[in-house]
Amino acid sequence: MTVLEMQDVVKDYRLRDGLRTTRLRAVDQVSFVLEPGRTVALVGQSGSGKSTIAKLLMQLERPTSGAILVDGEPMRYRGAGAAAYRKAVQMVFQDPFASLNPYHTIGHHLARPVRLHHPGFSRDQVTERVLDLLRRVRLEPAGDYADRRPHELSGGQRQRVAIARALAPEPAILVADEPVSMLDVSIRLGVLNLLATLQREENLGVLYITHDLATARHFSDEIMVLYRGGVVEYGPADDVILDPQHEYTQLLAEAAPAPERRLAERGGLPPR
Ligand code: ADP
Ligand code: MG
């Protein structure tokens, strides 16, 4: 898969209130393109529709109207096309702890997707691939991390395991839904830098979902600002920040978490 595109996608939820049913438009006419080697930031406050867009891309929801195109063809939800898509598009969630089983080692967590996607691998090949995944997310010495269990890692290290697991099927696109918002501020940049390195070195396409405009600017080629389900701003990251067309973007910039914003303003972030 090379290009993933949303065209005028709408997602309505039905809300039942006693006997009445109302409709909530969570995503409103959203269009954008995701491709390998580029990062698009999806920025908006809580409830603006960010996770619904992620769910639509992960096939956990289907659009009410509009189209999702995979290499120009309508998205397939069944059969071989769907299986290939689910391999090509992987997700990293907000809470790394929730997605790891406390009783299993890190090696066990990573071996499962490796075996699933490489049924012909020998035991040794699986182990070698698991160690390789740990090295790719900079958890070294890899053999040491493979033997640990989730509670023996820091939050940032756990999120690196979640990223390693997402990389196991060798995806083309990574959807990262607020991947650092539950981590200590001090370790956020390390995880974001890792995503940036993977995007560059492995030519991944990344959808970086966040409520923080400062990191969106630093880590993304393009920024899309979502407000009440609709895109109010979409363009090259610097243009969106330096010349916002919508008042809401300005408000969001002012509401950005102070430590990160100040770091970015001081130019204190490492170069991409
Ligand atoms: P964000 O990730 O930006 O915080 P969401 O995409 O999770 O926003 O939610 C957008 C809107 O859709 C919110 O008003 C939310 O309450 C609503 N919503 C999300 N999922 C559902 C659902 N399964 N059923 C009903 N409403 C939902
Ligand atoms: Mg969300």
Short mmCIF file of N, CA, C and O in Angstrom, two decimals, residues 58-175:
data_model
loop_
_atom_site.label_atom_id
_atom_site.label_comp_id
_atom_site.label_asym_id
_atom_site.label_seq_id
_atom_site.Cartn_x
_atom_site.Cartn_y
_atom_site.Cartn_z
N MET A 58 -8.65 2.34 11.01
CA MET A 58 -8.36 0.98 11.49
C MET A 58 -9.52 0.01 11.22
O MET A 58 -9.48 -1.13 11.66
N GLN A 59 -10.51 0.45 10.50
CA GLN A 59 -11.69 -0.36 10.15
C GLN A 59 -12.50 -0.78 11.37
O GLN A 59 -13.20 -1.78 11.34
N LEU A 60 -12.40 -0.03 12.45
CA LEU A 60 -13.22 -0.32 13.62
C LEU A 60 -14.59 0.36 13.48
O LEU A 60 -15.53 0.02 14.19
N GLU A 61 -14.66 1.33 12.60
CA GLU A 61 -15.91 2.00 12.26
C GLU A 61 -15.95 2.13 10.74
O GLU A 61 -14.90 2.08 10.09
N ARG A 62 -17.18 2.32 10.22
CA ARG A 62 -17.30 2.58 8.78
C ARG A 62 -17.90 3.96 8.56
O ARG A 62 -18.76 4.40 9.34
N PRO A 63 -17.49 4.65 7.50
CA PRO A 63 -18.03 5.99 7.25
C PRO A 63 -19.53 5.96 7.00
O PRO A 63 -20.04 5.00 6.43
N THR A 64 -20.21 7.00 7.45
CA THR A 64 -21.62 7.18 7.13
C THR A 64 -21.75 7.59 5.67
O THR A 64 -22.64 7.14 4.95
N SER A 65 -20.84 8.46 5.23
CA SER A 65 -20.75 8.79 3.80
C SER A 65 -19.33 9.21 3.49
O SER A 65 -18.50 9.35 4.39
N GLY A 66 -19.04 9.40 2.22
CA GLY A 66 -17.68 9.70 1.80
C GLY A 66 -16.92 8.42 1.52
O GLY A 66 -17.48 7.33 1.63
N ALA A 67 -15.65 8.55 1.16
CA ALA A 67 -14.89 7.37 0.75
C ALA A 67 -13.52 7.34 1.40
O ALA A 67 -12.91 8.37 1.67
N ILE A 68 -13.06 6.12 1.69
CA ILE A 68 -11.66 5.92 2.08
C ILE A 68 -11.03 5.12 0.95
O ILE A 68 -11.50 4.03 0.61
N LEU A 69 -9.98 5.70 0.34
CA LEU A 69 -9.35 5.07 -0.81
C LEU A 69 -7.97 4.54 -0.44
O LEU A 69 -7.20 5.21 0.23
N VAL A 70 -7.69 3.33 -0.89
CA VAL A 70 -6.39 2.71 -0.68
C VAL A 70 -5.77 2.55 -2.07
O VAL A 70 -6.30 1.79 -2.89
N ASP A 71 -4.71 3.28 -2.33
CA ASP A 71 -4.13 3.32 -3.68
C ASP A 71 -5.19 3.59 -4.74
O ASP A 71 -5.22 2.94 -5.80
N GLY A 72 -6.08 4.51 -4.42
CA GLY A 72 -7.08 4.92 -5.39
C GLY A 72 -8.32 4.04 -5.48
O GLY A 72 -9.28 4.38 -6.15
N GLU A 73 -8.30 2.90 -4.76
CA GLU A 73 -9.45 1.98 -4.80
C GLU A 73 -10.21 2.07 -3.48
O GLU A 73 -9.61 2.24 -2.43
N PRO A 74 -11.54 1.90 -3.54
CA PRO A 74 -12.32 1.93 -2.29
C PRO A 74 -11.80 0.90 -1.29
O PRO A 74 -11.44 -0.22 -1.66
N MET A 75 -11.77 1.28 -0.01
CA MET A 75 -11.28 0.38 1.03
C MET A 75 -12.08 -0.92 1.06
O MET A 75 -13.30 -0.91 0.94
N ARG A 76 -11.37 -2.05 1.22
CA ARG A 76 -12.04 -3.36 1.31
C ARG A 76 -12.10 -3.77 2.77
O ARG A 76 -11.10 -3.69 3.48
N TYR A 77 -13.27 -4.26 3.19
CA TYR A 77 -13.45 -4.67 4.58
C TYR A 77 -13.44 -6.19 4.75
O TYR A 77 -13.52 -6.70 5.84
N ARG A 78 -13.38 -6.91 3.61
CA ARG A 78 -13.36 -8.38 3.66
C ARG A 78 -12.33 -8.92 2.67
O ARG A 78 -11.96 -8.24 1.73
N GLY A 79 -11.94 -10.15 2.92
CA GLY A 79 -11.12 -10.86 1.94
C GLY A 79 -9.65 -10.49 1.98
O GLY A 79 -9.17 -9.85 2.93
N ALA A 80 -8.94 -10.90 0.93
CA ALA A 80 -7.49 -10.75 0.89
C ALA A 80 -7.08 -9.27 0.93
O ALA A 80 -6.08 -8.91 1.57
N GLY A 81 -7.86 -8.43 0.25
CA GLY A 81 -7.55 -6.99 0.24
C GLY A 81 -7.57 -6.41 1.64
O GLY A 81 -6.71 -5.62 2.03
N ALA A 82 -8.56 -6.83 2.43
CA ALA A 82 -8.69 -6.34 3.80
C ALA A 82 -7.54 -6.84 4.67
O ALA A 82 -6.99 -6.10 5.49
N ALA A 83 -7.15 -8.10 4.47
CA ALA A 83 -6.05 -8.67 5.26
C ALA A 83 -4.76 -7.92 4.98
O ALA A 83 -4.01 -7.58 5.91
N ALA A 84 -4.51 -7.62 3.72
CA ALA A 84 -3.30 -6.89 3.35
C ALA A 84 -3.33 -5.48 3.95
O ALA A 84 -2.32 -4.97 4.44
N TYR A 85 -4.50 -4.87 3.93
CA TYR A 85 -4.64 -3.52 4.49
C TYR A 85 -4.37 -3.53 5.99
O TYR A 85 -3.65 -2.67 6.51
N ARG A 86 -4.90 -4.51 6.70
CA ARG A 86 -4.75 -4.55 8.16
C ARG A 86 -3.31 -4.80 8.58
O ARG A 86 -2.92 -4.51 9.72
N LYS A 87 -2.53 -5.34 7.67
CA LYS A 87 -1.10 -5.51 7.91
C LYS A 87 -0.39 -4.17 7.67
O LYS A 87 0.50 -3.78 8.42
N ALA A 88 -0.83 -3.48 6.63
CA ALA A 88 -0.13 -2.27 6.17
C ALA A 88 -0.37 -1.06 7.06
O ALA A 88 0.43 -0.12 7.06
N VAL A 89 -1.50 -1.06 7.78
CA VAL A 89 -1.83 0.10 8.61
C VAL A 89 -1.91 -0.35 10.07
O VAL A 89 -2.77 -1.14 10.43
N GLN A 90 -0.99 0.13 10.88
CA GLN A 90 -0.92 -0.29 12.29
C GLN A 90 -1.13 0.91 13.21
O GLN A 90 -0.95 2.05 12.80
N MET A 91 -1.49 0.60 14.46
CA MET A 91 -1.88 1.67 15.37
C MET A 91 -1.08 1.62 16.67
O MET A 91 -0.77 0.54 17.17
N VAL A 92 -0.79 2.80 17.19
CA VAL A 92 -0.21 2.92 18.53
C VAL A 92 -1.20 3.72 19.37
O VAL A 92 -1.65 4.79 18.96
N PHE A 93 -1.55 3.17 20.53
CA PHE A 93 -2.58 3.80 21.36
C PHE A 93 -1.97 4.70 22.43
O PHE A 93 -0.77 4.66 22.71
N GLN A 94 -2.87 5.44 23.07
CA GLN A 94 -2.47 6.40 24.09
C GLN A 94 -1.85 5.73 25.32
O GLN A 94 -0.83 6.17 25.83
N ASP A 95 -2.47 4.64 25.77
CA ASP A 95 -2.07 4.02 27.03
C ASP A 95 -1.33 2.71 26.78
O ASP A 95 -1.95 1.69 26.51
N PRO A 96 0.00 2.74 26.86
CA PRO A 96 0.75 1.53 26.53
C PRO A 96 0.50 0.40 27.53
O PRO A 96 0.58 -0.77 27.18
N PHE A 97 0.17 0.74 28.78
CA PHE A 97 -0.01 -0.29 29.79
C PHE A 97 -1.26 -1.12 29.52
O PHE A 97 -1.26 -2.33 29.70
N ALA A 98 -2.33 -0.42 29.06
CA ALA A 98 -3.60 -1.10 28.84
C ALA A 98 -3.48 -2.18 27.77
O ALA A 98 -4.22 -3.15 27.78
N SER A 99 -2.53 -2.03 26.84
CA SER A 99 -2.46 -2.98 25.74
C SER A 99 -1.40 -4.07 25.98
O SER A 99 -1.13 -4.88 25.10
N LEU A 100 -0.80 -4.10 27.17
CA LEU A 100 0.18 -5.14 27.47
C LEU A 100 -0.31 -6.02 28.61
O LEU A 100 -0.86 -5.52 29.59
N ASN A 101 -0.11 -7.32 28.49
CA ASN A 101 -0.52 -8.26 29.52
C ASN A 101 0.58 -8.35 30.59
O ASN A 101 1.72 -8.70 30.26
N PRO A 102 0.23 -8.03 31.86
CA PRO A 102 1.28 -7.97 32.89
C PRO A 102 2.00 -9.30 33.13
O PRO A 102 3.11 -9.32 33.65
N TYR A 103 1.37 -10.41 32.76
CA TYR A 103 1.97 -11.71 33.06
C TYR A 103 2.90 -12.22 31.96
O TYR A 103 3.57 -13.22 32.12
N HIS A 104 2.91 -11.53 30.83
CA HIS A 104 3.73 -12.00 29.72
C HIS A 104 4.96 -11.14 29.53
O HIS A 104 4.93 -9.93 29.75
N THR A 105 6.05 -11.76 29.09
CA THR A 105 7.27 -11.00 28.84
C THR A 105 7.10 -10.15 27.58
O THR A 105 6.22 -10.38 26.75
N ILE A 106 7.98 -9.17 27.46
CA ILE A 106 8.00 -8.32 26.28
C ILE A 106 8.27 -9.18 25.04
O ILE A 106 7.62 -9.00 23.99
N GLY A 107 9.17 -10.14 25.18
CA GLY A 107 9.47 -11.03 24.05
C GLY A 107 8.23 -11.77 23.58
O GLY A 107 7.98 -11.90 22.38
N HIS A 108 7.42 -12.23 24.53
CA HIS A 108 6.18 -12.94 24.21
C HIS A 108 5.23 -12.02 23.43
O HIS A 108 4.63 -12.43 22.44
N HIS A 109 5.10 -10.77 23.92
CA HIS A 109 4.21 -9.82 23.24
C HIS A 109 4.61 -9.59 21.78
O HIS A 109 3.76 -9.41 20.92
N LEU A 110 5.91 -9.58 21.54
CA LEU A 110 6.38 -9.29 20.18
C LEU A 110 6.40 -10.54 19.30
O LEU A 110 6.23 -10.45 18.08
N ALA A 111 6.61 -11.71 19.92
CA ALA A 111 6.69 -12.95 19.13
C ALA A 111 5.35 -13.26 18.48
O ALA A 111 5.31 -13.78 17.37
N ARG A 112 4.26 -12.90 19.16
CA ARG A 112 2.94 -13.23 18.61
C ARG A 112 2.69 -12.61 17.23
O ARG A 112 2.38 -13.33 16.29
N PRO A 113 2.82 -11.29 17.11
CA PRO A 113 2.60 -10.73 15.76
C PRO A 113 3.64 -11.19 14.75
O PRO A 113 3.32 -11.33 13.57
N VAL A 114 4.87 -11.46 15.20
CA VAL A 114 5.89 -11.93 14.26
C VAL A 114 5.48 -13.29 13.68
O VAL A 114 5.50 -13.52 12.47
N ARG A 115 5.03 -14.21 14.57
CA ARG A 115 4.59 -15.53 14.10
C ARG A 115 3.37 -15.43 13.20
O ARG A 115 3.26 -16.12 12.19
N LEU A 116 2.46 -14.53 13.57
CA LEU A 116 1.24 -14.34 12.79
C LEU A 116 1.55 -13.91 11.36
O LEU A 116 0.95 -14.39 10.40
N HIS A 117 2.50 -12.99 11.24
CA HIS A 117 2.78 -12.43 9.91
C HIS A 117 3.86 -13.19 9.16
O HIS A 117 4.07 -12.98 7.98
N HIS A 118 4.57 -14.08 9.87
CA HIS A 118 5.59 -14.92 9.21
C HIS A 118 5.40 -16.37 9.66
O HIS A 118 6.20 -16.89 10.43
N PRO A 119 4.32 -17.02 9.19
CA PRO A 119 4.01 -18.36 9.68
C PRO A 119 5.14 -19.37 9.41
O PRO A 119 5.25 -20.36 10.12
N GLY A 120 5.98 -19.10 8.43
CA GLY A 120 7.04 -20.06 8.11
C GLY A 120 8.30 -19.91 8.95
O GLY A 120 9.21 -20.72 8.82
N PHE A 121 8.35 -18.89 9.82
CA PHE A 121 9.57 -18.65 10.60
C PHE A 121 9.85 -19.78 11.60
O PHE A 121 8.94 -20.29 12.25
N SER A 122 11.14 -20.15 11.72
CA SER A 122 11.54 -21.09 12.76
C SER A 122 11.58 -20.34 14.10
O SER A 122 11.50 -19.11 14.14
N ARG A 123 11.72 -21.11 15.19
CA ARG A 123 11.84 -20.50 16.51
C ARG A 123 12.94 -19.46 16.56
O ARG A 123 12.78 -18.36 17.10
N ASP A 124 14.10 -19.84 16.01
CA ASP A 124 15.24 -18.93 16.02
C ASP A 124 14.97 -17.67 15.20
O ASP A 124 15.37 -16.58 15.58
N GLN A 125 14.29 -17.85 14.08
CA GLN A 125 13.98 -16.69 13.24
C GLN A 125 13.03 -15.74 13.96
O GLN A 125 13.17 -14.52 13.87
N VAL A 126 12.06 -16.32 14.69
CA VAL A 126 11.13 -15.48 15.45
C VAL A 126 11.91 -14.70 16.51
O VAL A 126 11.77 -13.48 16.65
N THR A 127 12.78 -15.41 17.25
CA THR A 127 13.57 -14.75 18.30
C THR A 127 14.43 -13.64 17.70
O THR A 127 14.50 -12.53 18.25
N GLU A 128 15.06 -13.93 16.58
CA GLU A 128 15.92 -12.93 15.95
C GLU A 128 15.12 -11.70 15.53
O GLU A 128 15.55 -10.56 15.73
N ARG A 129 13.89 -11.92 15.01
CA ARG A 129 13.06 -10.80 14.58
C ARG A 129 12.60 -9.97 15.79
O ARG A 129 12.55 -8.74 15.74
N VAL A 130 12.28 -10.66 16.89
CA VAL A 130 11.86 -9.96 18.11
C VAL A 130 13.00 -9.05 18.60
O VAL A 130 12.78 -7.88 18.94
N LEU A 131 14.22 -9.58 18.61
CA LEU A 131 15.36 -8.78 19.07
C LEU A 131 15.59 -7.59 18.13
O LEU A 131 15.89 -6.48 18.58
N ASP A 132 15.40 -7.84 16.84
CA ASP A 132 15.56 -6.78 15.85
C ASP A 132 14.53 -5.66 16.09
O ASP A 132 14.85 -4.47 16.04
N LEU A 133 13.28 -6.05 16.40
CA LEU A 133 12.24 -5.05 16.68
C LEU A 133 12.62 -4.21 17.89
O LEU A 133 12.45 -2.99 17.89
N LEU A 134 13.14 -4.87 18.92
CA LEU A 134 13.54 -4.12 20.13
C LEU A 134 14.67 -3.15 19.83
O LEU A 134 14.68 -2.03 20.35
N ARG A 135 15.59 -3.57 18.97
CA ARG A 135 16.69 -2.65 18.61
C ARG A 135 16.16 -1.47 17.80
O ARG A 135 16.63 -0.35 17.96
N ARG A 136 15.17 -1.74 16.95
CA ARG A 136 14.64 -0.65 16.12
C ARG A 136 13.96 0.42 16.97
O ARG A 136 13.91 1.58 16.57
N VAL A 137 13.43 0.04 18.13
CA VAL A 137 12.84 1.06 19.01
C VAL A 137 13.81 1.45 20.13
O VAL A 137 13.42 2.06 21.12
N ARG A 138 15.08 1.08 19.95
CA ARG A 138 16.17 1.49 20.85
C ARG A 138 15.99 0.96 22.27
O ARG A 138 16.31 1.66 23.24
N LEU A 139 15.46 -0.27 22.41
CA LEU A 139 15.45 -0.91 23.72
C LEU A 139 16.59 -1.92 23.73
O LEU A 139 16.47 -3.04 23.25
N GLU A 140 17.73 -1.48 24.23
CA GLU A 140 18.96 -2.30 24.19
C GLU A 140 19.63 -2.33 25.56
O GLU A 140 19.58 -1.31 26.27
N PRO A 141 20.25 -3.46 25.94
CA PRO A 141 20.39 -4.69 25.14
C PRO A 141 19.05 -5.41 24.95
O PRO A 141 18.33 -5.64 25.92
N ALA A 142 18.77 -5.75 23.70
CA ALA A 142 17.46 -6.27 23.33
C ALA A 142 17.10 -7.54 24.09
O ALA A 142 15.96 -7.72 24.52
N GLY A 143 18.08 -8.43 24.29
CA GLY A 143 17.81 -9.69 24.97
C GLY A 143 17.33 -9.45 26.40
O GLY A 143 16.45 -10.16 26.90
N ASP A 144 17.87 -8.44 27.03
CA ASP A 144 17.48 -8.10 28.39
C ASP A 144 16.02 -7.62 28.43
O ASP A 144 15.22 -8.06 29.25
N TYR A 145 15.66 -6.74 27.49
CA TYR A 145 14.28 -6.24 27.46
C TYR A 145 13.29 -7.34 27.09
O TYR A 145 12.17 -7.36 27.59
N ALA A 146 13.70 -8.26 26.23
CA ALA A 146 12.80 -9.34 25.81
C ALA A 146 12.35 -10.17 27.00
O ALA A 146 11.22 -10.66 27.05
N ASP A 147 13.22 -10.33 27.99
CA ASP A 147 12.91 -11.17 29.15
C ASP A 147 12.09 -10.45 30.23
O ASP A 147 11.61 -11.07 31.16
N ARG A 148 11.99 -9.13 30.12
CA ARG A 148 11.26 -8.39 31.17
C ARG A 148 9.76 -8.45 30.95
O ARG A 148 9.29 -8.74 29.86
N ARG A 149 9.04 -8.14 32.04
CA ARG A 149 7.60 -8.01 31.94
C ARG A 149 7.23 -6.52 32.00
O ARG A 149 8.04 -5.70 32.41
N PRO A 150 5.99 -6.17 31.54
CA PRO A 150 5.64 -4.75 31.38
C PRO A 150 5.93 -3.88 32.61
O PRO A 150 6.38 -2.74 32.47
N HIS A 151 5.69 -4.43 33.82
CA HIS A 151 5.87 -3.57 35.00
C HIS A 151 7.34 -3.28 35.29
O HIS A 151 7.67 -2.46 36.13
N GLU A 152 8.23 -3.99 34.59
CA GLU A 152 9.66 -3.73 34.78
C GLU A 152 10.19 -2.69 33.80
O GLU A 152 11.40 -2.55 33.64
N LEU A 153 9.27 -1.99 33.15
CA LEU A 153 9.66 -0.94 32.21
C LEU A 153 9.04 0.39 32.63
O LEU A 153 8.01 0.42 33.30
N SER A 154 9.64 1.49 32.18
CA SER A 154 9.03 2.81 32.40
C SER A 154 7.92 3.00 31.37
O SER A 154 7.81 2.24 30.40
N GLY A 155 7.11 4.05 31.57
CA GLY A 155 6.03 4.33 30.63
C GLY A 155 6.54 4.53 29.20
O GLY A 155 5.95 4.04 28.24
N GLY A 156 7.64 5.25 29.09
CA GLY A 156 8.21 5.50 27.76
C GLY A 156 8.71 4.22 27.11
O GLY A 156 8.55 4.01 25.91
N GLN A 157 9.30 3.35 27.94
CA GLN A 157 9.80 2.07 27.41
C GLN A 157 8.64 1.19 26.97
O GLN A 157 8.71 0.50 25.96
N ARG A 158 7.54 1.24 27.77
CA ARG A 158 6.36 0.46 27.38
C ARG A 158 5.80 0.95 26.05
O ARG A 158 5.36 0.17 25.22
N GLN A 159 5.80 2.28 25.87
CA GLN A 159 5.29 2.80 24.61
C GLN A 159 6.20 2.38 23.45
O GLN A 159 5.74 2.14 22.34
N ARG A 160 7.50 2.25 23.72
CA ARG A 160 8.41 1.75 22.67
C ARG A 160 8.08 0.30 22.32
O ARG A 160 8.17 -0.09 21.16
N VAL A 161 7.69 -0.49 23.33
CA VAL A 161 7.26 -1.87 23.05
C VAL A 161 6.01 -1.86 22.17
O VAL A 161 5.91 -2.63 21.21
N ALA A 162 5.08 -0.96 22.49
CA ALA A 162 3.85 -0.86 21.68
C ALA A 162 4.20 -0.47 20.24
O ALA A 162 3.60 -0.98 19.29
N ILE A 163 5.18 0.39 20.08
CA ILE A 163 5.61 0.78 18.73
C ILE A 163 6.27 -0.41 18.04
O ILE A 163 6.01 -0.70 16.87
N ALA A 164 7.12 -1.14 18.78
CA ALA A 164 7.77 -2.32 18.20
C ALA A 164 6.73 -3.32 17.73
O ALA A 164 6.85 -3.92 16.66
N ARG A 165 5.68 -3.50 18.54
CA ARG A 165 4.64 -4.44 18.16
C ARG A 165 3.91 -3.98 16.90
O ARG A 165 3.58 -4.79 16.03
N ALA A 166 3.69 -2.68 16.79
CA ALA A 166 3.05 -2.14 15.59
C ALA A 166 3.94 -2.33 14.36
O ALA A 166 3.44 -2.48 13.24
N LEU A 167 5.26 -2.34 14.57
CA LEU A 167 6.18 -2.50 13.43
C LEU A 167 6.30 -3.95 12.97
O LEU A 167 6.78 -4.21 11.87
N ALA A 168 5.89 -4.90 13.81
CA ALA A 168 6.09 -6.32 13.51
C ALA A 168 5.56 -6.75 12.13
O ALA A 168 6.24 -7.48 11.42
N PRO A 169 4.37 -6.29 11.72
CA PRO A 169 3.90 -6.68 10.39
C PRO A 169 4.54 -5.89 9.25
O PRO A 169 4.11 -6.04 8.11
N GLU A 170 5.55 -5.08 9.54
CA GLU A 170 6.20 -4.22 8.53
C GLU A 170 5.17 -3.33 7.82
O GLU A 170 4.99 -3.40 6.60
N PRO A 171 4.50 -2.47 8.60
CA PRO A 171 3.44 -1.63 8.02
C PRO A 171 4.01 -0.51 7.15
O PRO A 171 5.18 -0.16 7.26
N ALA A 172 3.13 0.04 6.31
CA ALA A 172 3.49 1.23 5.53
C ALA A 172 3.08 2.49 6.28
O ALA A 172 3.67 3.55 6.12
N ILE A 173 2.03 2.36 7.09
CA ILE A 173 1.46 3.52 7.78
C ILE A 173 1.23 3.20 9.26
O ILE A 173 0.78 2.12 9.62
N LEU A 174 1.58 4.19 10.10
CA LEU A 174 1.37 4.07 11.53
C LEU A 174 0.40 5.17 11.97
O LEU A 174 0.63 6.34 11.67
N VAL A 175 -0.67 4.77 12.65
CA VAL A 175 -1.60 5.75 13.20
C VAL A 175 -1.33 5.82 14.69
O VAL A 175 -1.48 4.83 15.41
#
